[in-house]
Coordinates of C-alpha atoms in Angstrom, one line a residue:
Chain A
M296 CA 31.0 -16.8 -75.4
S297 CA 27.2 -16.5 -75.2
N298 CA 25.0 -17.2 -78.2
T299 CA 25.0 -14.4 -80.6
M300 CA 22.3 -15.6 -83.2
L301 CA 18.8 -16.9 -83.3
I302 CA 17.1 -18.3 -86.3
D303 CA 13.4 -18.7 -85.8
G304 CA 14.0 -18.5 -82.3
Q305 CA 16.6 -21.1 -82.0
P306 CA 20.3 -20.9 -81.6
S307 CA 21.8 -21.5 -85.1
R308 CA 24.0 -19.8 -87.6
Q309 CA 22.8 -21.3 -90.8
L310 CA 19.8 -21.0 -93.0
Q311 CA 18.3 -22.8 -95.9
A312 CA 20.0 -21.9 -99.3
D313 CA 16.7 -21.6 -100.9
D314 CA 15.3 -18.9 -98.6
R315 CA 13.9 -16.1 -100.8
G316 CA 15.8 -13.5 -98.7
L317 CA 19.0 -14.8 -100.3
L318 CA 17.6 -15.6 -103.6
Y319 CA 15.8 -12.2 -104.3
G320 CA 16.6 -10.0 -101.2
D321 CA 12.9 -10.8 -100.3
G322 CA 12.7 -9.4 -97.0
L323 CA 13.3 -6.5 -94.5
F324 CA 15.8 -5.8 -91.7
E325 CA 16.5 -3.5 -88.5
T326 CA 19.4 -2.6 -87.0
I327 CA 18.5 -2.1 -83.1
R328 CA 20.7 -0.2 -80.6
C329 CA 20.8 -2.0 -77.1
E330 CA 21.9 -0.5 -74.0
R331 CA 22.3 -2.3 -70.5
G332 CA 20.5 -5.2 -72.1
K333 CA 17.4 -3.3 -73.4
A334 CA 16.6 -2.2 -76.9
R335 CA 16.2 1.4 -77.6
W336 CA 13.2 2.7 -79.7
L337 CA 11.9 -0.9 -80.1
T338 CA 8.4 0.4 -80.9
H339 CA 9.7 2.5 -83.7
H340 CA 11.7 -0.2 -85.1
W341 CA 8.6 -2.6 -84.9
Q342 CA 6.3 0.0 -86.6
R343 CA 8.8 0.4 -89.4
L344 CA 9.2 -3.3 -89.9
S345 CA 5.5 -3.8 -89.7
A346 CA 5.0 -1.0 -92.5
G347 CA 7.6 -2.8 -94.7
A348 CA 6.0 -6.1 -94.0
A349 CA 2.5 -4.8 -95.3
R350 CA 4.0 -3.4 -98.2
L351 CA 5.7 -6.7 -99.2
H352 CA 2.7 -8.8 -98.2
L353 CA 4.3 -10.4 -95.2
P354 CA 2.8 -11.2 -91.9
T355 CA 3.0 -8.4 -89.3
P356 CA 6.0 -9.3 -87.0
D357 CA 5.0 -10.1 -83.3
L358 CA 6.4 -7.2 -81.1
A359 CA 6.4 -9.3 -77.9
M360 CA 8.5 -12.0 -79.7
L361 CA 11.0 -9.3 -81.3
D362 CA 11.4 -7.8 -77.8
R363 CA 12.0 -11.3 -76.2
E364 CA 14.6 -12.3 -78.8
V365 CA 16.5 -9.1 -78.8
T366 CA 16.5 -9.0 -75.0
Q367 CA 17.8 -12.5 -75.0
L368 CA 20.8 -11.7 -77.1
A369 CA 21.5 -8.4 -75.4
A370 CA 21.3 -9.7 -72.0
G371 CA 24.3 -8.6 -69.8
V372 CA 25.8 -6.6 -72.6
E373 CA 26.6 -2.9 -71.8
R374 CA 26.1 -1.8 -75.4
C375 CA 25.5 -3.6 -78.7
L376 CA 23.8 -3.6 -82.0
I377 CA 21.1 -6.3 -82.7
K378 CA 20.3 -6.9 -86.3
V379 CA 16.9 -8.5 -87.2
V380 CA 16.4 -9.9 -90.7
L381 CA 13.0 -11.0 -91.7
T382 CA 12.6 -12.7 -95.0
R383 CA 9.6 -14.3 -96.9
G384 CA 11.1 -17.7 -96.2
V385 CA 11.8 -20.7 -98.2
G386 CA 9.8 -21.3 -101.5
P387 CA 9.9 -22.9 -104.7
R388 CA 11.6 -21.6 -107.8
G389 CA 10.4 -18.4 -109.3
Y390 CA 10.0 -14.7 -108.2
R391 CA 6.3 -15.2 -107.5
P392 CA 5.5 -16.2 -103.9
T393 CA 3.0 -19.1 -103.5
G394 CA 1.4 -17.4 -100.4
A395 CA 2.3 -20.5 -98.4
E396 CA 5.9 -19.4 -97.3
R397 CA 6.6 -19.2 -93.6
P398 CA 8.9 -16.0 -92.9
T399 CA 12.5 -16.7 -91.7
R400 CA 13.6 -14.6 -88.6
V401 CA 17.4 -14.0 -88.1
V402 CA 18.3 -12.0 -85.0
V403 CA 22.0 -11.4 -84.5
R404 CA 24.2 -9.5 -82.0
H405 CA 27.1 -7.4 -83.0
D406 CA 29.6 -5.7 -80.9
W407 CA 29.1 -2.0 -80.4
P408 CA 31.4 -0.3 -83.0
G409 CA 34.0 2.3 -81.9
P410 CA 33.3 6.0 -81.6
M411 CA 33.1 8.3 -84.7
P412 CA 34.3 11.9 -84.8
P413 CA 32.2 14.5 -86.7
L414 CA 32.0 13.2 -90.3
Q415 CA 34.2 13.9 -93.3
L416 CA 31.1 13.8 -95.9
G417 CA 31.7 13.1 -99.5
R418 CA 29.5 12.6 -102.5
S419 CA 28.6 9.2 -104.0
T420 CA 28.8 8.5 -107.7
V421 CA 26.3 5.7 -107.3
P422 CA 22.8 6.9 -108.0
L423 CA 19.7 5.6 -106.3
G424 CA 17.1 4.3 -108.5
E425 CA 13.6 5.8 -108.1
N426 CA 11.0 3.4 -107.2
P427 CA 8.0 4.4 -105.1
R428 CA 6.9 0.9 -104.5
L429 CA 10.2 0.2 -102.6
A430 CA 11.2 3.7 -101.4
G431 CA 11.5 4.3 -97.7
M432 CA 11.6 0.4 -96.8
K433 CA 14.7 -1.1 -95.2
H434 CA 14.5 -4.1 -97.6
L435 CA 17.3 -6.5 -98.3
N436 CA 18.0 -5.1 -101.7
R437 CA 21.0 -2.9 -100.8
L438 CA 23.5 -3.3 -103.8
E439 CA 23.4 0.6 -104.2
Q440 CA 24.7 1.1 -100.6
V441 CA 27.3 -1.6 -101.1
L442 CA 28.6 0.0 -104.1
A443 CA 28.5 3.4 -102.5
Q444 CA 30.4 2.4 -99.4
M445 CA 33.2 0.8 -101.5
E446 CA 34.1 4.6 -102.3
L447 CA 34.4 5.5 -98.7
Q448 CA 37.8 6.1 -97.3
P449 CA 37.6 6.0 -93.6
G450 CA 38.9 9.2 -91.9
L451 CA 39.0 11.0 -95.3
V452 CA 35.5 10.1 -96.5
D453 CA 33.5 8.5 -93.6
E454 CA 29.9 8.9 -95.5
V455 CA 28.6 9.9 -98.8
I456 CA 25.5 11.6 -99.7
M457 CA 23.6 9.8 -102.4
F458 CA 21.7 11.3 -105.1
A459 CA 18.5 9.9 -106.8
S460 CA 18.9 9.4 -110.5
S461 CA 16.9 12.6 -111.1
G462 CA 19.9 14.4 -109.4
L463 CA 18.4 15.3 -106.1
P464 CA 20.2 14.6 -102.8
V465 CA 18.4 12.1 -100.7
C466 CA 20.5 10.4 -97.9
G467 CA 23.8 8.9 -96.8
S468 CA 24.8 5.4 -97.7
M469 CA 24.0 4.4 -94.0
S470 CA 22.2 7.4 -92.6
N471 CA 19.7 10.2 -93.2
L472 CA 20.6 13.7 -94.1
F473 CA 19.5 17.0 -92.4
V474 CA 20.3 20.4 -93.6
C475 CA 20.6 23.3 -91.0
Q476 CA 19.5 26.7 -92.3
E477 CA 19.2 29.7 -90.1
H478 CA 15.4 29.5 -89.6
E479 CA 14.5 26.0 -90.2
L480 CA 16.0 22.5 -90.7
L481 CA 15.3 20.5 -94.0
T482 CA 15.5 16.7 -94.8
P483 CA 14.8 15.1 -97.9
A484 CA 11.6 13.1 -98.8
V485 CA 12.2 9.4 -99.2
N486 CA 8.9 8.6 -101.3
L487 CA 10.9 7.8 -104.4
C488 CA 14.1 6.4 -103.0
G489 CA 16.1 6.1 -99.8
V490 CA 15.2 4.6 -96.3
A491 CA 13.0 6.2 -93.8
G492 CA 15.3 5.7 -90.9
V493 CA 14.0 5.2 -87.3
M494 CA 16.4 8.0 -86.2
R495 CA 15.1 10.2 -88.9
T496 CA 11.5 9.5 -87.4
L497 CA 12.7 10.4 -84.0
V498 CA 14.3 13.6 -85.3
L499 CA 10.9 14.5 -86.8
E500 CA 9.2 13.7 -83.5
A501 CA 11.6 15.7 -81.4
A502 CA 11.5 18.8 -83.6
A503 CA 7.8 18.8 -83.5
A504 CA 7.9 18.2 -79.6
L505 CA 10.4 21.1 -79.2
T506 CA 8.9 23.4 -81.9
I507 CA 12.0 23.4 -83.9
P508 CA 11.1 24.2 -87.5
L509 CA 11.6 21.2 -89.8
R510 CA 10.5 20.5 -93.2
I511 CA 10.4 17.5 -95.4
V512 CA 11.3 18.6 -98.9
S513 CA 12.5 17.6 -102.4
L514 CA 15.9 18.9 -101.4
R515 CA 18.2 20.5 -103.9
E516 CA 21.8 20.6 -104.3
A517 CA 21.6 24.5 -103.8
D518 CA 20.1 23.6 -100.3
L519 CA 23.4 21.9 -99.5
A520 CA 25.6 24.8 -100.8
R521 CA 23.5 27.2 -98.6
A522 CA 23.5 25.1 -95.5
T523 CA 25.1 26.7 -92.4
G524 CA 25.5 23.1 -91.1
L525 CA 24.7 19.5 -91.8
F526 CA 24.0 16.4 -89.7
M527 CA 23.3 12.9 -90.2
S528 CA 21.2 10.2 -88.3
N529 CA 21.1 6.6 -87.8
V530 CA 20.4 4.6 -84.6
R531 CA 24.2 3.8 -84.1
W532 CA 25.3 7.3 -84.4
G533 CA 22.4 9.1 -83.2
L534 CA 22.8 12.5 -84.6
M535 CA 26.2 13.0 -86.1
P536 CA 27.4 16.4 -87.2
V537 CA 29.1 16.9 -90.5
A538 CA 32.7 18.4 -90.2
E539 CA 33.3 18.9 -93.7
Y540 CA 31.3 18.5 -97.0
A541 CA 32.9 18.8 -100.4
G542 CA 35.8 20.7 -99.0
R543 CA 33.7 23.2 -97.1
R544 CA 33.9 23.3 -93.2
M545 CA 30.6 23.0 -91.5
Q546 CA 29.2 24.8 -88.3
M547 CA 28.0 22.7 -85.3
D548 CA 24.4 23.8 -84.9
P549 CA 23.0 23.9 -81.4
R550 CA 19.7 22.5 -82.4
V551 CA 21.4 19.1 -82.9
Q552 CA 22.1 18.7 -79.1
R553 CA 18.6 19.8 -78.3
L554 CA 17.2 17.3 -80.7
W555 CA 19.2 14.5 -79.4
S556 CA 18.6 15.2 -75.8
W557 CA 14.9 14.6 -76.4
I558 CA 15.4 11.6 -78.5
D559 CA 17.8 10.0 -75.9
A560 CA 15.1 10.6 -73.2
Q561 CA 12.7 8.3 -75.2
V562 CA 12.5 4.6 -74.5
Chain B
M204 CA 16.7 -39.2 -104.7
S205 CA 20.0 -37.9 -106.0
N206 CA 21.6 -34.8 -104.6
T207 CA 20.2 -31.6 -105.8
M208 CA 22.2 -28.9 -104.2
L209 CA 25.9 -28.1 -103.8
I210 CA 27.5 -25.2 -101.7
D211 CA 30.9 -24.4 -102.5
G212 CA 31.0 -27.7 -104.2
Q213 CA 29.9 -29.8 -101.2
P214 CA 26.4 -31.5 -100.9
S215 CA 24.5 -29.2 -98.4
R216 CA 21.4 -27.2 -98.1
Q217 CA 22.4 -24.5 -95.6
L218 CA 24.5 -21.5 -95.8
Q219 CA 25.7 -19.1 -93.1
A220 CA 23.0 -16.6 -92.0
D221 CA 25.8 -13.7 -92.2
D222 CA 26.4 -14.2 -95.9
R223 CA 26.1 -10.9 -97.7
G224 CA 24.1 -12.5 -100.4
L225 CA 21.3 -12.7 -97.6
L226 CA 22.0 -9.3 -95.9
Y227 CA 22.3 -7.1 -99.0
G228 CA 21.6 -9.2 -102.0
D229 CA 25.3 -8.7 -102.7
G230 CA 25.8 -11.2 -105.4
L231 CA 24.5 -12.6 -108.7
F232 CA 22.8 -15.6 -110.3
E233 CA 22.2 -17.5 -113.4
T234 CA 19.3 -20.0 -114.4
I235 CA 21.0 -22.5 -116.8
R236 CA 18.9 -24.9 -119.0
C237 CA 20.2 -28.4 -119.1
E238 CA 19.4 -31.1 -121.5
R239 CA 20.7 -34.8 -121.4
G240 CA 22.8 -33.8 -118.5
K241 CA 24.6 -30.9 -120.3
A242 CA 24.2 -27.3 -119.9
R243 CA 23.0 -25.2 -122.7
W244 CA 24.8 -22.0 -123.7
L245 CA 27.1 -22.3 -120.8
T246 CA 29.8 -20.0 -122.1
H247 CA 27.2 -17.3 -122.4
H248 CA 26.0 -17.7 -118.8
W249 CA 29.7 -17.6 -117.6
Q250 CA 30.3 -14.4 -119.7
R251 CA 27.5 -12.7 -118.2
L252 CA 28.2 -13.9 -114.5
S253 CA 31.8 -12.7 -115.1
A254 CA 30.7 -9.4 -116.4
G255 CA 28.5 -8.8 -113.3
A256 CA 31.3 -10.0 -111.1
A257 CA 33.7 -7.5 -112.5
R258 CA 31.1 -4.9 -111.9
L259 CA 30.7 -5.8 -108.3
H260 CA 34.2 -6.5 -107.7
L261 CA 33.9 -10.1 -107.1
P262 CA 36.6 -12.6 -108.4
T263 CA 35.9 -14.1 -111.8
P264 CA 34.1 -17.3 -111.7
D265 CA 35.8 -20.3 -112.9
L266 CA 34.1 -21.7 -115.9
A267 CA 35.7 -25.3 -115.7
M268 CA 34.4 -25.5 -112.0
L269 CA 31.1 -24.2 -113.0
D270 CA 30.6 -26.7 -115.9
R271 CA 31.7 -29.6 -113.4
E272 CA 29.2 -28.7 -110.7
V273 CA 26.2 -27.9 -113.3
T274 CA 27.1 -31.3 -114.9
Q275 CA 27.2 -33.1 -111.5
L276 CA 23.8 -32.0 -110.7
A277 CA 22.3 -32.6 -114.2
A278 CA 23.8 -35.9 -114.7
G279 CA 21.0 -38.5 -115.8
V280 CA 18.2 -36.1 -115.8
E281 CA 16.4 -35.5 -119.3
R282 CA 15.8 -31.8 -118.8
C283 CA 16.2 -29.5 -115.7
L284 CA 17.0 -25.9 -114.7
I285 CA 20.3 -25.3 -112.7
K286 CA 20.4 -22.1 -110.6
V287 CA 23.8 -20.9 -109.8
V288 CA 24.1 -18.2 -107.0
L289 CA 27.4 -16.5 -106.4
T290 CA 27.6 -14.1 -103.4
R291 CA 30.3 -12.0 -101.9
G292 CA 30.4 -14.4 -99.0
V293 CA 30.5 -13.9 -95.2
G294 CA 31.7 -10.8 -93.7
P295 CA 31.5 -8.6 -90.8
R296 CA 28.4 -6.0 -90.0
G297 CA 28.2 -3.3 -92.6
Y298 CA 27.6 -2.6 -96.3
R299 CA 31.4 -2.0 -97.1
P300 CA 33.1 -5.1 -98.1
T301 CA 36.5 -5.8 -96.3
G302 CA 37.9 -7.2 -99.6
A303 CA 38.8 -10.5 -97.5
E304 CA 35.4 -12.1 -98.2
R305 CA 35.5 -15.4 -99.9
P306 CA 32.5 -15.9 -102.5
T307 CA 29.8 -18.4 -101.6
R308 CA 28.6 -20.6 -104.6
V309 CA 25.3 -22.3 -104.4
V310 CA 24.3 -24.6 -107.3
V311 CA 20.9 -26.1 -107.2
R312 CA 18.9 -28.3 -109.6
H313 CA 15.1 -27.6 -110.2
D314 CA 12.6 -29.8 -112.1
W315 CA 11.8 -28.8 -115.5
P316 CA 8.5 -26.7 -115.5
G317 CA 5.7 -27.6 -117.5
P318 CA 5.1 -26.3 -121.1
M319 CA 3.7 -22.8 -121.4
P320 CA 1.3 -21.7 -124.2
P321 CA 1.6 -18.6 -126.0
L322 CA 1.7 -15.6 -123.5
Q323 CA -1.1 -13.6 -122.3
L324 CA 0.8 -10.4 -121.6
G325 CA -0.1 -7.6 -119.3
R326 CA 1.5 -4.5 -117.8
S327 CA 3.1 -4.2 -114.4
T328 CA 2.3 -1.5 -112.1
V329 CA 5.7 -1.8 -110.6
P330 CA 8.2 0.6 -112.0
L331 CA 11.8 -0.3 -112.6
G332 CA 14.3 2.2 -110.8
E333 CA 16.9 3.5 -113.1
N334 CA 20.5 2.9 -112.2
P335 CA 23.1 2.4 -114.7
R336 CA 25.5 1.1 -112.0
L337 CA 23.1 -1.9 -111.7
A338 CA 21.4 -2.1 -115.0
G339 CA 21.8 -5.3 -117.1
M340 CA 23.2 -7.5 -114.2
K341 CA 21.3 -10.5 -113.0
H342 CA 22.2 -9.5 -109.4
L343 CA 20.3 -10.7 -106.2
N344 CA 18.3 -7.5 -105.7
R345 CA 15.1 -8.7 -107.3
L346 CA 12.2 -7.1 -105.1
E347 CA 11.0 -5.4 -108.1
Q348 CA 10.5 -8.6 -110.1
V349 CA 8.8 -10.1 -107.0
L350 CA 6.2 -7.4 -106.5
A351 CA 5.5 -7.6 -110.2
Q352 CA 5.0 -11.3 -110.2
M353 CA 2.5 -11.0 -107.4
E354 CA 0.2 -9.4 -110.0
L355 CA 0.4 -12.2 -112.5
Q356 CA -2.9 -14.3 -112.9
P357 CA -1.5 -17.5 -114.5
G358 CA -3.7 -18.4 -117.6
L359 CA -5.0 -14.8 -117.7
V360 CA -1.8 -12.8 -117.2
D361 CA 1.3 -15.0 -117.7
E362 CA 3.8 -12.3 -117.8
V363 CA 3.9 -8.4 -117.4
I364 CA 5.8 -5.7 -119.3
M365 CA 7.7 -3.6 -116.7
F366 CA 8.2 0.1 -117.5
A367 CA 11.0 2.1 -116.2
S368 CA 10.4 5.0 -113.8
S369 CA 10.9 7.2 -116.9
G370 CA 7.8 5.5 -118.3
L371 CA 9.6 3.5 -121.2
P372 CA 8.9 -0.2 -121.4
V373 CA 12.0 -2.4 -120.8
C374 CA 11.5 -6.1 -120.2
G375 CA 9.2 -8.7 -118.8
S376 CA 9.3 -9.6 -115.0
M377 CA 11.3 -12.8 -116.0
S378 CA 12.0 -12.3 -119.6
N379 CA 13.3 -9.8 -122.2
L380 CA 11.1 -8.1 -124.7
F381 CA 11.1 -8.2 -128.5
V382 CA 8.8 -6.1 -130.9
C383 CA 7.9 -7.2 -134.4
Q384 CA 7.8 -4.5 -137.1
E385 CA 7.2 -5.2 -140.7
H386 CA 10.9 -4.5 -141.5
E387 CA 12.9 -5.0 -138.3
L388 CA 12.7 -6.2 -134.9
L389 CA 13.3 -4.0 -131.8
T390 CA 14.3 -4.5 -128.3
P391 CA 14.8 -2.1 -125.4
A392 CA 18.1 -1.1 -124.1
V393 CA 19.0 -2.5 -120.7
N394 CA 21.5 0.2 -119.8
L395 CA 19.3 2.1 -117.3
C396 CA 17.4 -0.9 -115.9
G397 CA 16.4 -4.4 -116.7
V398 CA 18.4 -7.6 -117.1
A399 CA 20.5 -8.4 -120.1
G400 CA 19.2 -12.0 -120.5
V401 CA 21.3 -14.8 -122.0
M402 CA 18.5 -15.6 -124.3
R403 CA 18.5 -11.8 -125.4
T404 CA 22.1 -11.9 -126.1
L405 CA 21.4 -15.2 -128.3
V406 CA 18.6 -13.5 -130.2
L407 CA 21.1 -10.5 -131.0
E408 CA 23.8 -13.1 -132.2
A409 CA 21.0 -15.0 -134.2
A410 CA 19.8 -12.0 -135.9
A411 CA 23.2 -10.9 -136.9
A412 CA 24.1 -14.3 -138.2
L413 CA 20.7 -14.5 -140.3
T414 CA 20.9 -10.8 -141.3
I415 CA 17.4 -10.4 -139.7
P416 CA 17.3 -6.6 -139.0
L417 CA 17.2 -5.9 -135.1
R418 CA 17.9 -2.7 -133.3
I419 CA 18.5 -1.9 -129.5
V420 CA 16.4 1.2 -128.9
S421 CA 14.9 3.2 -126.1
L422 CA 11.6 1.7 -126.9
R423 CA 8.6 3.8 -126.7
E424 CA 4.8 2.8 -125.8
A425 CA 3.8 3.7 -129.3
D426 CA 6.2 1.1 -130.5
L427 CA 4.1 -1.6 -128.7
A428 CA 0.9 -0.2 -130.0
R429 CA 2.4 -0.4 -133.6
A430 CA 3.8 -3.8 -133.3
T431 CA 2.7 -6.7 -135.6
G432 CA 3.8 -9.2 -133.1
L433 CA 5.7 -9.3 -129.8
F434 CA 7.8 -12.2 -128.2
M435 CA 9.7 -12.6 -124.9
S436 CA 12.6 -14.6 -124.3
N437 CA 14.3 -16.4 -121.3
V438 CA 16.5 -19.5 -121.3
R439 CA 13.5 -21.6 -120.0
W440 CA 11.1 -20.5 -122.7
G441 CA 13.6 -19.7 -125.4
L442 CA 11.4 -17.4 -127.6
M443 CA 7.9 -17.2 -126.6
P444 CA 5.3 -15.5 -128.7
V445 CA 2.8 -13.2 -127.2
A446 CA -0.7 -14.3 -128.0
E447 CA -2.4 -11.1 -126.5
Y448 CA -1.2 -7.9 -125.1
A449 CA -3.5 -5.3 -123.4
G450 CA -6.4 -6.8 -125.1
R451 CA -5.1 -6.9 -128.5
R452 CA -4.3 -10.3 -130.4
M453 CA -1.0 -10.5 -131.9
Q454 CA 0.3 -12.2 -134.9
M455 CA 2.8 -15.0 -134.8
D456 CA 5.9 -14.0 -136.7
P457 CA 7.9 -16.2 -139.0
R458 CA 11.2 -14.7 -137.9
V459 CA 10.7 -16.2 -134.3
Q460 CA 11.1 -19.7 -135.5
R461 CA 14.1 -18.9 -137.7
L462 CA 15.8 -17.1 -134.7
W463 CA 15.0 -20.0 -132.5
S464 CA 16.3 -22.6 -134.9
W465 CA 19.7 -20.8 -135.0
I466 CA 19.8 -20.6 -131.3
D467 CA 18.9 -24.2 -130.6
A468 CA 21.8 -25.2 -132.9
Q469 CA 24.4 -23.5 -130.6
V470 CA 26.0 -25.5 -127.8

């Protein structure tokens, strides 16, 4: 079997146990879809990773190096997911970074998961804590999502909507949320909690390009109840229609396919 | 130099890069004070670790094994800190645990840090997200504390009070907070955010044993302004008086020494 993991560019499967990524979740990650040996939407991933790095005061990742390492692991594979983990690296005891840490870079290839049918969508009992200093980032502090996914029942509840501690619906446990209304699409703001998914950004770009009305809002539960359809987004699924939410059948919305066709045509 | 790290009981410094502790912060930790080769307050640490493990659906850690491994690393050392990290272990891609993971145990010895003078206490600009499902636990999702400690200026600002996103003061970035009033002591509840420190528990026990009035409250900023004194707690510091908070000199409170004497007499 070909190598499936690089650490700081070298074939390896182990890292230092005093890495701050382990000790504090002090780092970021990306999950990149690769097709025929090439990363899809790599610039979008790099932009989000760079924005997170700036917020955590980590050095800006090198796009060419990211491309090279992802391509190295994806070579010869029809379709796979490549996860990139970027931590602050090894440091002495204590939350406070010294500033002398050198980031650790883990790049790992995963098999492409099986296909998914339209989602059976439930509601999570796990709230999302609100913190504007962390919101939107794909950082390594993901216990809320771990606890939420413990409540999934694949085939019965494939994904759950997570609600902010204030009560507003924000996103799925592994996806972003879009609400179809007759005249426009809505998606929740992720400035207090939630992740600004790469596929979410692509949907915003697609809607703008296709002049499909789409607004970022403080979504309310009533908006879910009034929705004619719902769909979820992540780079693995692309845009995934919701078949049923909280016992209610949802319509497939024709805008979803139009958005996806635009997104799928982007490199 | 003697060995200073055990992973799953074996001398090692590396762990698998697909450990869920790294990928999601899916785990817990303890920082244990050791004196003359023995762990202080080990049962308290084990109880908190066990409570966290139950909440994350991890197996209960083995107290005898914990004692053995800590003692092994502390042997022959006058005073040190031993950090124990317990993760869910290695698993396949995805937030959702399979249930078949085997926990990873990292035990590492750190030198005893230098002495600290009474604290110059500041205010953090980093809020604490409120989530009752995570509150109180010493889990590995610690980015809020990392960001807060980036604002410290040792000697000028040694520690900061962190406020919940609701605005209430909750704890320090590495310690719990106690407010001295004339007739009673107050400490913030940690049921929405914050860590239930082992030293905080010992203070609660000491106050009960000594019949020093102490209440757990939803502390308000006005309580800080009215305080005659403040002190912070963690197992490294014990009970640490605050010299100055937000430009205001604080009195040393005689109750602090009485509480500490009781705590220091416990095994």
